[in-house]
Tab-separated table of C-alpha atoms in Angstrom:
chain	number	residue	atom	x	y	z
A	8	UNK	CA	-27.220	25.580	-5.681
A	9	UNK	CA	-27.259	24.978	-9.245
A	10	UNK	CA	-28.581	21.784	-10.877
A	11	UNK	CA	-25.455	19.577	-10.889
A	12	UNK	CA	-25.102	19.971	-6.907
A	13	UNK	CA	-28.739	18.681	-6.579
A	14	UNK	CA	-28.649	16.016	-8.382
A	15	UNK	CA	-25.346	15.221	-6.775
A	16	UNK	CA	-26.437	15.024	-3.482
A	17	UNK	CA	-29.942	12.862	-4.089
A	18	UNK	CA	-27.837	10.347	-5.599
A	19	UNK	CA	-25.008	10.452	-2.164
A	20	UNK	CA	-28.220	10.159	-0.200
A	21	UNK	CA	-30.051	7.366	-2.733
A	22	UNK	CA	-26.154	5.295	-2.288
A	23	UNK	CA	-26.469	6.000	1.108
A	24	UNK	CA	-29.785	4.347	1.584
A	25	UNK	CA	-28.796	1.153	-0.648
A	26	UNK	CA	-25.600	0.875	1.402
A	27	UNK	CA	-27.584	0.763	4.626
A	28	UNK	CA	-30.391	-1.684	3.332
A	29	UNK	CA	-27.428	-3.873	1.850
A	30	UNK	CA	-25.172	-3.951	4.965
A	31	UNK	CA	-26.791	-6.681	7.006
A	32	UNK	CA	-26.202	-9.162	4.752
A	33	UNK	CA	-22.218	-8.207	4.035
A	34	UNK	CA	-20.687	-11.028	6.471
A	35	UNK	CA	-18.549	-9.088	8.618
A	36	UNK	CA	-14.755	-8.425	7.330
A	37	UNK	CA	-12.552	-9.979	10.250
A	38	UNK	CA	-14.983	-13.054	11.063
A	39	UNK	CA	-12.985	-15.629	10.673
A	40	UNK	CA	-15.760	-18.387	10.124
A	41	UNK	CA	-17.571	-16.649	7.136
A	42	UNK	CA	-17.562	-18.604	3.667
A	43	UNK	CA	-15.145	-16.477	1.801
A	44	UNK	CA	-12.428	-16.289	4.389
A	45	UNK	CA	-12.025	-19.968	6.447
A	46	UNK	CA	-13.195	-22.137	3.154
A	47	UNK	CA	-15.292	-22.596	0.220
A	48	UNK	CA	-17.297	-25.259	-0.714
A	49	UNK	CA	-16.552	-28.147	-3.483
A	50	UNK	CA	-19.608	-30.662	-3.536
A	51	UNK	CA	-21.349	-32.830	-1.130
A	52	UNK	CA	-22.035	-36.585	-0.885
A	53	UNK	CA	-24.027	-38.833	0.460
A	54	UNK	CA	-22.057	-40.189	3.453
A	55	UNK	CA	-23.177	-44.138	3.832
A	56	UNK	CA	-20.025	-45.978	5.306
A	57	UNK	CA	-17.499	-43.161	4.845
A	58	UNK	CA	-17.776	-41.739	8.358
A	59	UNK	CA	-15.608	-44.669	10.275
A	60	UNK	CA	-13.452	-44.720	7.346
A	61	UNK	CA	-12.969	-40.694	8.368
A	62	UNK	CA	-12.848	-41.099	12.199
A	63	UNK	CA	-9.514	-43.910	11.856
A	64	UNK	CA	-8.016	-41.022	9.220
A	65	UNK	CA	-8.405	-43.437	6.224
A	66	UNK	CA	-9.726	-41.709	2.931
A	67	UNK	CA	-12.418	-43.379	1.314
A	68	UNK	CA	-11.827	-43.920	-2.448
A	69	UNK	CA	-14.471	-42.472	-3.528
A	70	UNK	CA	-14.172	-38.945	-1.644
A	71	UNK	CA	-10.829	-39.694	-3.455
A	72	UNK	CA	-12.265	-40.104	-7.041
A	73	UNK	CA	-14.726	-37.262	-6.521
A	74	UNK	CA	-11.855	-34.729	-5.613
A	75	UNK	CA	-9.978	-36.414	-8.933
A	76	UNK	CA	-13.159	-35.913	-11.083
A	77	UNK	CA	-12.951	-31.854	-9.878
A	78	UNK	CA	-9.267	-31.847	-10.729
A	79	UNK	CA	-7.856	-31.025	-7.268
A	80	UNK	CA	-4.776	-32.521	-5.802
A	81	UNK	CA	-5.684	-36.125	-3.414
A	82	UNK	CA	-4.726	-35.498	0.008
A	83	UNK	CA	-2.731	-37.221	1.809
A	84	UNK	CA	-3.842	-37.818	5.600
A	85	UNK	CA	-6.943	-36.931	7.143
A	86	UNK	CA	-7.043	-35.377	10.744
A	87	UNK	CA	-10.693	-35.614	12.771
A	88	UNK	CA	-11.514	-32.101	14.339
A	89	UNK	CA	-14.408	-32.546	16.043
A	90	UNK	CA	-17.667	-34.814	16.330
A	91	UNK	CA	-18.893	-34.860	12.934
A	92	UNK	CA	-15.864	-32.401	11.355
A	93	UNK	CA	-12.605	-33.737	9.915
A	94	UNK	CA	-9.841	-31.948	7.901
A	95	UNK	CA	-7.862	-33.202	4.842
A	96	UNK	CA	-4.128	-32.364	4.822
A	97	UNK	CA	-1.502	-32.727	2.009
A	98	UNK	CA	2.308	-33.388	3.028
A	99	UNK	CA	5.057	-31.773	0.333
A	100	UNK	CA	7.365	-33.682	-1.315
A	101	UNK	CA	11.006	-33.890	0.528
A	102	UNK	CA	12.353	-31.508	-1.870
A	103	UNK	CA	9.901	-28.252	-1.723
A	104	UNK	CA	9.817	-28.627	2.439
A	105	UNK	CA	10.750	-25.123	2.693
A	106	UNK	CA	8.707	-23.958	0.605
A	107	UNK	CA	5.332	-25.026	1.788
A	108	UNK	CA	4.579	-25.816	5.494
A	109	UNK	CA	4.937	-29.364	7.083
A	110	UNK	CA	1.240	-30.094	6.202
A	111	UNK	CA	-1.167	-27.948	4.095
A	112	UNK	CA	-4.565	-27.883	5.461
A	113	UNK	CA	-6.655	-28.263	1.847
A	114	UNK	CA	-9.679	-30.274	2.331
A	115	UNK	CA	-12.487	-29.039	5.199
A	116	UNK	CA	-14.983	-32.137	5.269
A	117	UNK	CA	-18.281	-31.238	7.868
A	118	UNK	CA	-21.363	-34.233	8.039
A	119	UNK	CA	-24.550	-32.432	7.402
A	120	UNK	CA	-27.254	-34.619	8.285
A	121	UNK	CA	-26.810	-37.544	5.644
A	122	UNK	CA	-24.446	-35.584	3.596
A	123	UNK	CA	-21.109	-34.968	3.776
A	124	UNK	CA	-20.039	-31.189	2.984
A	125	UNK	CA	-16.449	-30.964	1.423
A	126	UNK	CA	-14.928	-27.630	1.138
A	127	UNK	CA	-11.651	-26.132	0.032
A	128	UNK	CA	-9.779	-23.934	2.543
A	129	UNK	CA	-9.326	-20.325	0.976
A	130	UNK	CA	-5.799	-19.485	0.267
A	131	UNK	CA	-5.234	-16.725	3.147
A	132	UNK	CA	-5.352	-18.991	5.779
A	133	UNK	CA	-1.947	-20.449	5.138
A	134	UNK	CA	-1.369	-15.871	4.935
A	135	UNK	CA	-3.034	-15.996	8.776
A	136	UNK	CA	-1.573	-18.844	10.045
A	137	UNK	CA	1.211	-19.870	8.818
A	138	UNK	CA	2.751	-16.378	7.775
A	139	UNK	CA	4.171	-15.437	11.401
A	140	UNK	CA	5.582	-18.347	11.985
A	141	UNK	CA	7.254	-18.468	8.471
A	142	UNK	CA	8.707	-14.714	8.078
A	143	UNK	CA	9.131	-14.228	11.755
A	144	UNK	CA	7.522	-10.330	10.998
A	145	UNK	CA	5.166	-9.270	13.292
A	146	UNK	CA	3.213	-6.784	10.912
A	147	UNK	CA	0.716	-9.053	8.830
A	148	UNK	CA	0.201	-6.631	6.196
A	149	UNK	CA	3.921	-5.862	5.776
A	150	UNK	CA	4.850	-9.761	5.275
A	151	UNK	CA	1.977	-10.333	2.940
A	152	UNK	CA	2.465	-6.970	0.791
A	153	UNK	CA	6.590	-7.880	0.930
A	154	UNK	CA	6.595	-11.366	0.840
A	155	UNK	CA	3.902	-13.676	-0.109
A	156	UNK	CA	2.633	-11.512	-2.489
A	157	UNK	CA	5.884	-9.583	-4.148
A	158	UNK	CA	5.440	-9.915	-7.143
A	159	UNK	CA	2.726	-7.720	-7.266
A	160	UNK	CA	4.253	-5.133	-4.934
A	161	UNK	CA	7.329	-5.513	-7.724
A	162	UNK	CA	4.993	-4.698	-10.475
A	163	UNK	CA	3.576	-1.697	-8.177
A	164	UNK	CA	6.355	-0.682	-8.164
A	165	UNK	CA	7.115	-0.003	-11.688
A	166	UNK	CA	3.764	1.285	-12.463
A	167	UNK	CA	5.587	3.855	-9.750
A	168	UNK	CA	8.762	4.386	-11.618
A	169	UNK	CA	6.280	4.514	-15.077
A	170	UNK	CA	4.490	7.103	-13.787
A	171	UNK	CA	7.561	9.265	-12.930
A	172	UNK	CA	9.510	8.710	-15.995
A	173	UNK	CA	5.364	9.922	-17.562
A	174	UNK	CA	5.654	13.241	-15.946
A	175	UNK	CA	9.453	14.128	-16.490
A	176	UNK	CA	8.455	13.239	-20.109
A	177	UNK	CA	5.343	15.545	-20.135
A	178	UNK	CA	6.722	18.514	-17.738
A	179	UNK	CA	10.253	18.288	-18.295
A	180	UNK	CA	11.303	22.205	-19.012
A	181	UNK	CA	14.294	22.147	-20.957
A	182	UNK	CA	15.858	25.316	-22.328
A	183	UNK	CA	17.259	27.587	-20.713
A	184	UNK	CA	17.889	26.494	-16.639
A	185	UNK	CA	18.934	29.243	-14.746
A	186	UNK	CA	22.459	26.330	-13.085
B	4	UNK	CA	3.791	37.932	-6.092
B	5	UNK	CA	6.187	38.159	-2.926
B	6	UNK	CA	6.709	42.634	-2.020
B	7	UNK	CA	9.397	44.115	-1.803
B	8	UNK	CA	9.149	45.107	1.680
B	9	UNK	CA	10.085	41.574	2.798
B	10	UNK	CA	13.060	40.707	1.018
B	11	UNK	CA	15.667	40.415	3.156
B	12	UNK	CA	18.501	39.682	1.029
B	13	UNK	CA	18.214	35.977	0.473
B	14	UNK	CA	16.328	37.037	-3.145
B	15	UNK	CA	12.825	35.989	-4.268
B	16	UNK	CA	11.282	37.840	-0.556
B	17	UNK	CA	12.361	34.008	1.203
B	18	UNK	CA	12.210	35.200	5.052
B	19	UNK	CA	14.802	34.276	7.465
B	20	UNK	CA	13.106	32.606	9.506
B	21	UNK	CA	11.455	30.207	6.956
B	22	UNK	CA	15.198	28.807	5.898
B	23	UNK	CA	16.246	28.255	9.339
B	24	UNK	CA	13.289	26.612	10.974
B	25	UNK	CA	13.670	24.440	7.466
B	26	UNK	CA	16.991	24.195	7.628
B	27	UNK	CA	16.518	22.455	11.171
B	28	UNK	CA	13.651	20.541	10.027
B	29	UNK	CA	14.466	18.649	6.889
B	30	UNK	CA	17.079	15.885	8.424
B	31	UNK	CA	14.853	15.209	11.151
B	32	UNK	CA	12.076	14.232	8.516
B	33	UNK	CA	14.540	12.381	6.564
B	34	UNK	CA	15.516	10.747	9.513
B	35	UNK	CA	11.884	9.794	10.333
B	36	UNK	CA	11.400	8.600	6.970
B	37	UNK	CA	14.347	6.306	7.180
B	38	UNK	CA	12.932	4.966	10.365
B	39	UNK	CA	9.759	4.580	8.579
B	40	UNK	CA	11.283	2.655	6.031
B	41	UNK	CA	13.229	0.294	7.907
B	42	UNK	CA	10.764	-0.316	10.421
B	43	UNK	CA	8.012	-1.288	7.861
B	44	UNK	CA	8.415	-4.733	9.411
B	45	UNK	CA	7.714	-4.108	12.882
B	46	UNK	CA	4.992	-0.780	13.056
B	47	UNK	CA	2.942	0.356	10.636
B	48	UNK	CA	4.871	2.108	7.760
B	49	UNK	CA	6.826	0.384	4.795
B	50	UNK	CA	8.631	0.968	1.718
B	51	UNK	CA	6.002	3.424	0.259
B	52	UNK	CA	4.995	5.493	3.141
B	53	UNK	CA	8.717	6.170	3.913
B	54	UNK	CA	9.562	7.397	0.196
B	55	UNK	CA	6.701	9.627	0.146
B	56	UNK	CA	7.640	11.177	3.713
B	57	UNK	CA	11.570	11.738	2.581
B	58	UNK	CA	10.112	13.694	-0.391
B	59	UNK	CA	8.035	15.573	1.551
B	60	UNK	CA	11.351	16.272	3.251
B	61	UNK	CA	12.277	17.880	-0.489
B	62	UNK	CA	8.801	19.684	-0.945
B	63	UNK	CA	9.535	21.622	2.683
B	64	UNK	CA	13.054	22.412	1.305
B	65	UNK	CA	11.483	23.648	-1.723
B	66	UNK	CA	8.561	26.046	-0.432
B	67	UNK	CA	11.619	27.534	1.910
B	68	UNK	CA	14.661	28.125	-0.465
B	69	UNK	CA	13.208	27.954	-3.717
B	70	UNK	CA	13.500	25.811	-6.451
B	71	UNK	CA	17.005	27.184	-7.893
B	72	UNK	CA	18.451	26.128	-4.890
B	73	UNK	CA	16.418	23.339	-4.245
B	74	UNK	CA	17.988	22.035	-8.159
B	75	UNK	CA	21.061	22.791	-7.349
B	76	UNK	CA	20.839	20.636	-3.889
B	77	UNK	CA	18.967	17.892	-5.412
B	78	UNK	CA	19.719	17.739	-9.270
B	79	UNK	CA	17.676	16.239	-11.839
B	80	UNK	CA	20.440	13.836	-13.060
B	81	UNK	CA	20.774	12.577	-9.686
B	82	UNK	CA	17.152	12.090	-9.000
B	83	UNK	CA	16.354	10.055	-12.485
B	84	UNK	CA	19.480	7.817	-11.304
B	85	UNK	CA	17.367	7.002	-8.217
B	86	UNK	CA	14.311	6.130	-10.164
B	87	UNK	CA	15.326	2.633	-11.188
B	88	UNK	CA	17.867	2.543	-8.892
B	89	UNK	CA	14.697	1.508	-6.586
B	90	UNK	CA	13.802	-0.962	-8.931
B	91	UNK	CA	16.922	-2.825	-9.316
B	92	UNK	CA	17.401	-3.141	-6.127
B	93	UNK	CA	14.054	-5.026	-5.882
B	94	UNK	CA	14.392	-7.167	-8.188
B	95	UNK	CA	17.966	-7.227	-8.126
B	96	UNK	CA	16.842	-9.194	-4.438
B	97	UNK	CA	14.467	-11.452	-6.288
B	98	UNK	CA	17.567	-12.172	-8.267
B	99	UNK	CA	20.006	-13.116	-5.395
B	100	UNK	CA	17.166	-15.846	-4.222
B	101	UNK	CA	17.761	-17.904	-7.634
B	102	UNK	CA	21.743	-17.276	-7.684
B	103	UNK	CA	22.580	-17.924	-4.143
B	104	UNK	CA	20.074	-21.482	-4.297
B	105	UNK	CA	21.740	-22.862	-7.465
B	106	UNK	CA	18.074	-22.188	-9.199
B	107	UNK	CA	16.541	-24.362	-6.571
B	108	UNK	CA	14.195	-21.294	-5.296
B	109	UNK	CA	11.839	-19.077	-7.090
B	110	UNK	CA	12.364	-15.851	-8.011
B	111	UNK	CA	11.801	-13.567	-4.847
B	112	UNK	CA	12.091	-16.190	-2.701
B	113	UNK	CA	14.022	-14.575	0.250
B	114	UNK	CA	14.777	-17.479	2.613
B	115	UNK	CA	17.667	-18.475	0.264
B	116	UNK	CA	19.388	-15.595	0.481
B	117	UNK	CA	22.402	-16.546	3.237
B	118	UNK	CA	22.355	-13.543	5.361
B	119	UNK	CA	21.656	-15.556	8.714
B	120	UNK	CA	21.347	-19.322	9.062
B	121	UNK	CA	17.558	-19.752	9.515
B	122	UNK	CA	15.504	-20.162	7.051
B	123	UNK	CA	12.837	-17.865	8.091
B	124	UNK	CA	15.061	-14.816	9.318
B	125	UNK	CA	16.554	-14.596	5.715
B	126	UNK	CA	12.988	-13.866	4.700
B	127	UNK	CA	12.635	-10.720	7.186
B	128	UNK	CA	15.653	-9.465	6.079
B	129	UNK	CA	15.060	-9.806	2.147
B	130	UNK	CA	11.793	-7.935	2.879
B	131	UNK	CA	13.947	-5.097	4.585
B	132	UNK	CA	15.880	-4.952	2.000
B	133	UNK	CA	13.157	-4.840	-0.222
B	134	UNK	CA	11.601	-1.964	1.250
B	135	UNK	CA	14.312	-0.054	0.607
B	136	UNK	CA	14.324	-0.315	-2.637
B	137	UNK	CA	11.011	0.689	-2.676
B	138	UNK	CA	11.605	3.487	-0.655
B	139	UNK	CA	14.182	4.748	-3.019
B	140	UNK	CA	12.180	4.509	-6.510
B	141	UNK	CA	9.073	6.206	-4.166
B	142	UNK	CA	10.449	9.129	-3.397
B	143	UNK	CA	12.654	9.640	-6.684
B	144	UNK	CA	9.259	9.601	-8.005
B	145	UNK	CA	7.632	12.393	-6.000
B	146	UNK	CA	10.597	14.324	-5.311
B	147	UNK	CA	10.814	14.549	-9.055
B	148	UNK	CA	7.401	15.049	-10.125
B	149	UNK	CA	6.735	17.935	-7.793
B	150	UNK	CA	10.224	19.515	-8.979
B	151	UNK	CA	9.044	19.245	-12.446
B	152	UNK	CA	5.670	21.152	-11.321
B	153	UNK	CA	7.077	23.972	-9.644
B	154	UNK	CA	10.301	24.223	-12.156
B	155	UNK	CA	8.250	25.780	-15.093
B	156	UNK	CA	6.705	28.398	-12.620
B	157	UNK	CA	9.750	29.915	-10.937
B	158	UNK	CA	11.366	29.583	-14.328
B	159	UNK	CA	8.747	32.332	-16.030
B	160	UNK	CA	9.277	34.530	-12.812
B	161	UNK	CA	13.076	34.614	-13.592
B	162	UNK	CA	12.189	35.107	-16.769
B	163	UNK	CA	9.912	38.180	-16.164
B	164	UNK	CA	11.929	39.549	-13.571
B	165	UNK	CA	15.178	40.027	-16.330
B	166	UNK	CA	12.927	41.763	-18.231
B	167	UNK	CA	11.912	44.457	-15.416
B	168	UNK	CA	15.393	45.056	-14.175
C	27	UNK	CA	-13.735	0.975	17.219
C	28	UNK	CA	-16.178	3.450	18.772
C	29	UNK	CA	-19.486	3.619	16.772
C	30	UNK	CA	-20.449	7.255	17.949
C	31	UNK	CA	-16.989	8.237	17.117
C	32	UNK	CA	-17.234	6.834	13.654
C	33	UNK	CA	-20.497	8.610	12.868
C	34	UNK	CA	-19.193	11.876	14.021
C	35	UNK	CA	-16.015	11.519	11.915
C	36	UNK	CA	-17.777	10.098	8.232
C	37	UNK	CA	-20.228	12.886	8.758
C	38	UNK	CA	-17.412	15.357	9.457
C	39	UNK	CA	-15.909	14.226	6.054
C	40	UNK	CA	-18.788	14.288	3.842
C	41	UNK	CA	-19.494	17.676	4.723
C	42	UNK	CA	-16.015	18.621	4.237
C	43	UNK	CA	-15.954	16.893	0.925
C	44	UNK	CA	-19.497	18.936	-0.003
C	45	UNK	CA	-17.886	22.080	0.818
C	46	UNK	CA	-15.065	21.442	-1.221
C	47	UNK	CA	-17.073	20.813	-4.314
C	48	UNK	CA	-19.193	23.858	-3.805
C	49	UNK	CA	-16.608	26.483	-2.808
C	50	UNK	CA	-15.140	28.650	-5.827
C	51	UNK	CA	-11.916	29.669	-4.044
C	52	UNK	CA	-9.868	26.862	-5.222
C	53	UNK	CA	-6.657	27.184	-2.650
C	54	UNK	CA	-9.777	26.972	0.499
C	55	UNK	CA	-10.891	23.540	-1.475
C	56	UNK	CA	-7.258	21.883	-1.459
C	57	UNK	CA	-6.594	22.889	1.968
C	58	UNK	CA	-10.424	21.148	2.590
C	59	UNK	CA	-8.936	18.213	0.826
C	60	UNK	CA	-6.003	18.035	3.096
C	61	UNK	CA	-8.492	18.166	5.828
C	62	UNK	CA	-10.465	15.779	4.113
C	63	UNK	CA	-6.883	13.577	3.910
C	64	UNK	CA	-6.189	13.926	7.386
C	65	UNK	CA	-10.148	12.992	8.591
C	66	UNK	CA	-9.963	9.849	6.746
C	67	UNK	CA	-6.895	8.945	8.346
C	68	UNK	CA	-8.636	9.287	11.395
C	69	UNK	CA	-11.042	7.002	10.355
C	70	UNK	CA	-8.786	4.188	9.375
C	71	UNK	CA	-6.855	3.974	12.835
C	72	UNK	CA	-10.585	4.255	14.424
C	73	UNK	CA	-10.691	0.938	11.920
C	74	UNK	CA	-7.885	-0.509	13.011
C	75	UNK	CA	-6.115	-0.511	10.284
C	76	UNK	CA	-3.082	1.792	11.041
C	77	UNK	CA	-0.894	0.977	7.572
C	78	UNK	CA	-3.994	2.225	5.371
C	79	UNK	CA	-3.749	5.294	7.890
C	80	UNK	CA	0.084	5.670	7.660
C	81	UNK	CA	-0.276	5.898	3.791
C	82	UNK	CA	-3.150	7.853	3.383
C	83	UNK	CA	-1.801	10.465	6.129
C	84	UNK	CA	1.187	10.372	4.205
C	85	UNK	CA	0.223	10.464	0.424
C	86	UNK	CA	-3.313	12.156	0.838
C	87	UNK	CA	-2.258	14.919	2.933
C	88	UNK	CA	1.272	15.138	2.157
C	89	UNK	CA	2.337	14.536	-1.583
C	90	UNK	CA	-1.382	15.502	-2.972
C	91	UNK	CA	-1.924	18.692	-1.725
C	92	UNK	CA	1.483	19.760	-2.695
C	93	UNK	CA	1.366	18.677	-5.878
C	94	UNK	CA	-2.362	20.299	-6.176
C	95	UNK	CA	-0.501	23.596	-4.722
C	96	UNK	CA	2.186	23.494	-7.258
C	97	UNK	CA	-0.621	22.986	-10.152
C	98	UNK	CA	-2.974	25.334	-8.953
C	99	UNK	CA	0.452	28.309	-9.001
C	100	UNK	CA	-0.047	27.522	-12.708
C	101	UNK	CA	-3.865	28.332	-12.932
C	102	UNK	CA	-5.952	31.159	-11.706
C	103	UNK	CA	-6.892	31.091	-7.872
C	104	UNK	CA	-10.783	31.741	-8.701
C	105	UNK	CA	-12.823	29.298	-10.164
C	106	UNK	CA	-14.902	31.042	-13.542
C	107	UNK	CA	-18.619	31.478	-12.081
């Protein structure tokens, strides 16, 4: 076994070893409750007086001038979840009703201790929850890949066609052809 | 190089058996990759995985009858035709959405294209018919660069074998 | 998704995929890489995830090792020691 193959195989085992000591801490893929895929957080505030403005679904003006200040849009209802958990909705305009759902869940507010938490639901959960309903296709991958995301299976595909129109450039024999 | 010994008429030493076991074979995997195409909804399977199965349809057809035939079955002209024909019909969907709303939807919107009254089933069937089009460019594309492989080699043999007889 | 199973199958492929670096016959390492193709799709349904094994069945042992067939008719079969 020359050199190269040596060396080759302590690094596999050295990536081996870092992927094992690294693994506990990758939150699993499919669990739904992990930052990345249910929501990610936007800032927190102290939560004097706001709480039974959230309980009756009234949004306190200044929850609404702190999601200005970041630049998101305001929502427009707020929906209580569970003791101490509440979720901020926004309802389309008349006009783009087919385009978005009834209500889009944006705003995930949770009270920790004196604080209250407000996080942004990630974009896939409208893909996960939503997405059945909307393309009536059973196969998740095949409505996201064909539908939400198209464009960028359009562009796939002419990196596709590129790459063909590449190699009948490159290996195209002309001359004599034996028709 | 293929002997002598096992050329039984059908040129380059191609056995019998070989062309009629493909000969049986090849629709049947074209008609699997059609299924695999229009089922991309449902199973697993899609645009891409169907084109690449149909030209493995071509490949098989290749290894058995050569690649004269094989260019004479599929041509070349015919096969750059499909590449954007794949394309077009992709985007040539996207297109539809905006002419058959007025400009009211986005491009590649499929709900507004008025091939059943709900909103929603329009979208399954734009995706269909997307997939397809995929499909098409996909195995244009593979079909052609694995004709364009092979086509130098058996080119040179042709070549060589003039010379010897 | 069957942990034992798993192992079994990712050590199956990296010793496959050693083999096919250190063998000189270079038609024995693409039909290890079709192996290789096929293992992996094995994998992915063991994952769950049945489209990523569709695809790579398809492409990885279909369309690649013809295509690396075709090239290698081009090249020499042995690989220079």
């Amino acid at each position: 076994m020359n050199q190269l193959s040596v060396a080759a195989l302590v690094f596999v085992l050295f990536l081996g070893g870092l992927f094992v000591y690294v693994a506990e801490d990758i939150p699993a893929f499919g669990d739904p409750d992990s930052a990345p895929n249910r929501y990610v957080k936007l800032f927190d505030m102290d939560a004097t007086g706001l709480v039974d403005d959230l309980d009756q679904g009234v949004i306190p003006a200044s929850l609404n001038a702190k999601i200005g200040a970041v630049g998101l849009p305001l929502p427009s209802g707020v929906a209580k979840l569970k003791e101490g958990e509440w979720e901020a909705v926004i309802i389309p305009e008349e006009t783009k009703q087919h385009f978005y759902p009834k209500e889009q869940k944006y705003y995930f507010i949770a009270k920790e201790g004196d604080e209250l938490w407000v996080y942004r639901y990630s974009l896939y959960l409208r893909f996960v929850e939503e997405g059945k309903h909307e393309t009536e296709v059973p196969n998740m991958v095949t409505y996201i890949l064909a539908d939400y995301r198209s464009y960028d299976t359009l562009g796939e595909t002419t990196v596709i066609f590129t790459a063909g129109v590449a190699v009948l450039l490159l290996l195209r024999r002309t001359g004599k052809r034996p028709e | 190089m293929p002997s002598k010994d096992t050329d039984t008429g059908t040129g380059k030493g191609r056995s019998i058996i070989v062309e009629t076991v493909t000969r049986l074979m090849v629709p049947f995997i074209q008609l699997f990759a059609l299924y695999v195409i229009i089922h991309g909804a449902g199973g697993p399977g899609g645009g891409f995985q169907g084109g690449v199965i149909f030209a493995s349809s071509f490949v098989l057809y290749v290894v058995a009858f050569g690649i004269v035939k094989a260019g004479n079955r599929f041509s070349e002209r015919a096969n750059i035709v499909l590449f954007s024909t794949g394309v077009y019909l992709y985007a040539g969907v996207g297109l539809l959405c905006i002419l058959f709303s007025y400009g009211a939807a986005q491009f590649l919107n499929y709900g507004y294209i008025p091939l059943t009254h709900h909103f929603e089933e329009n979208r399954a069937l734009g995706m269909d018919l997307v997939e397809v089009g995929i499909g098409i460019t996909v195995m244009a594309v593979i079909t052609s660069i694995f004709f364009n492989l092979v086509w130098k080699r058996e080119n040179e043999e042709i070549g060589e074998r003039e010379g010897e007889d | 998704m069957i942990f034992e199973l798993d192992l079994v199958l990712l050590f199956l492929v990296v010793i496959i995929a050693i083999v096919a670096i250190t063998t000189r016959d270079l038609l024995s390492a693409i039909m290890l890489l079709c192996a290789y193709s096929f293992l992996m799709a094995v994998v992915w349904v063991e994952m769950h995830s049945v489209d990523v094994a569709f695809t790579e069945a398809a492409v990885g042992a279909g369309a690649t090792t013809a295509f690396l067939i075709a090239a290698l008719s081009r090249t020499k079969r042995w690989e220079k020691k």
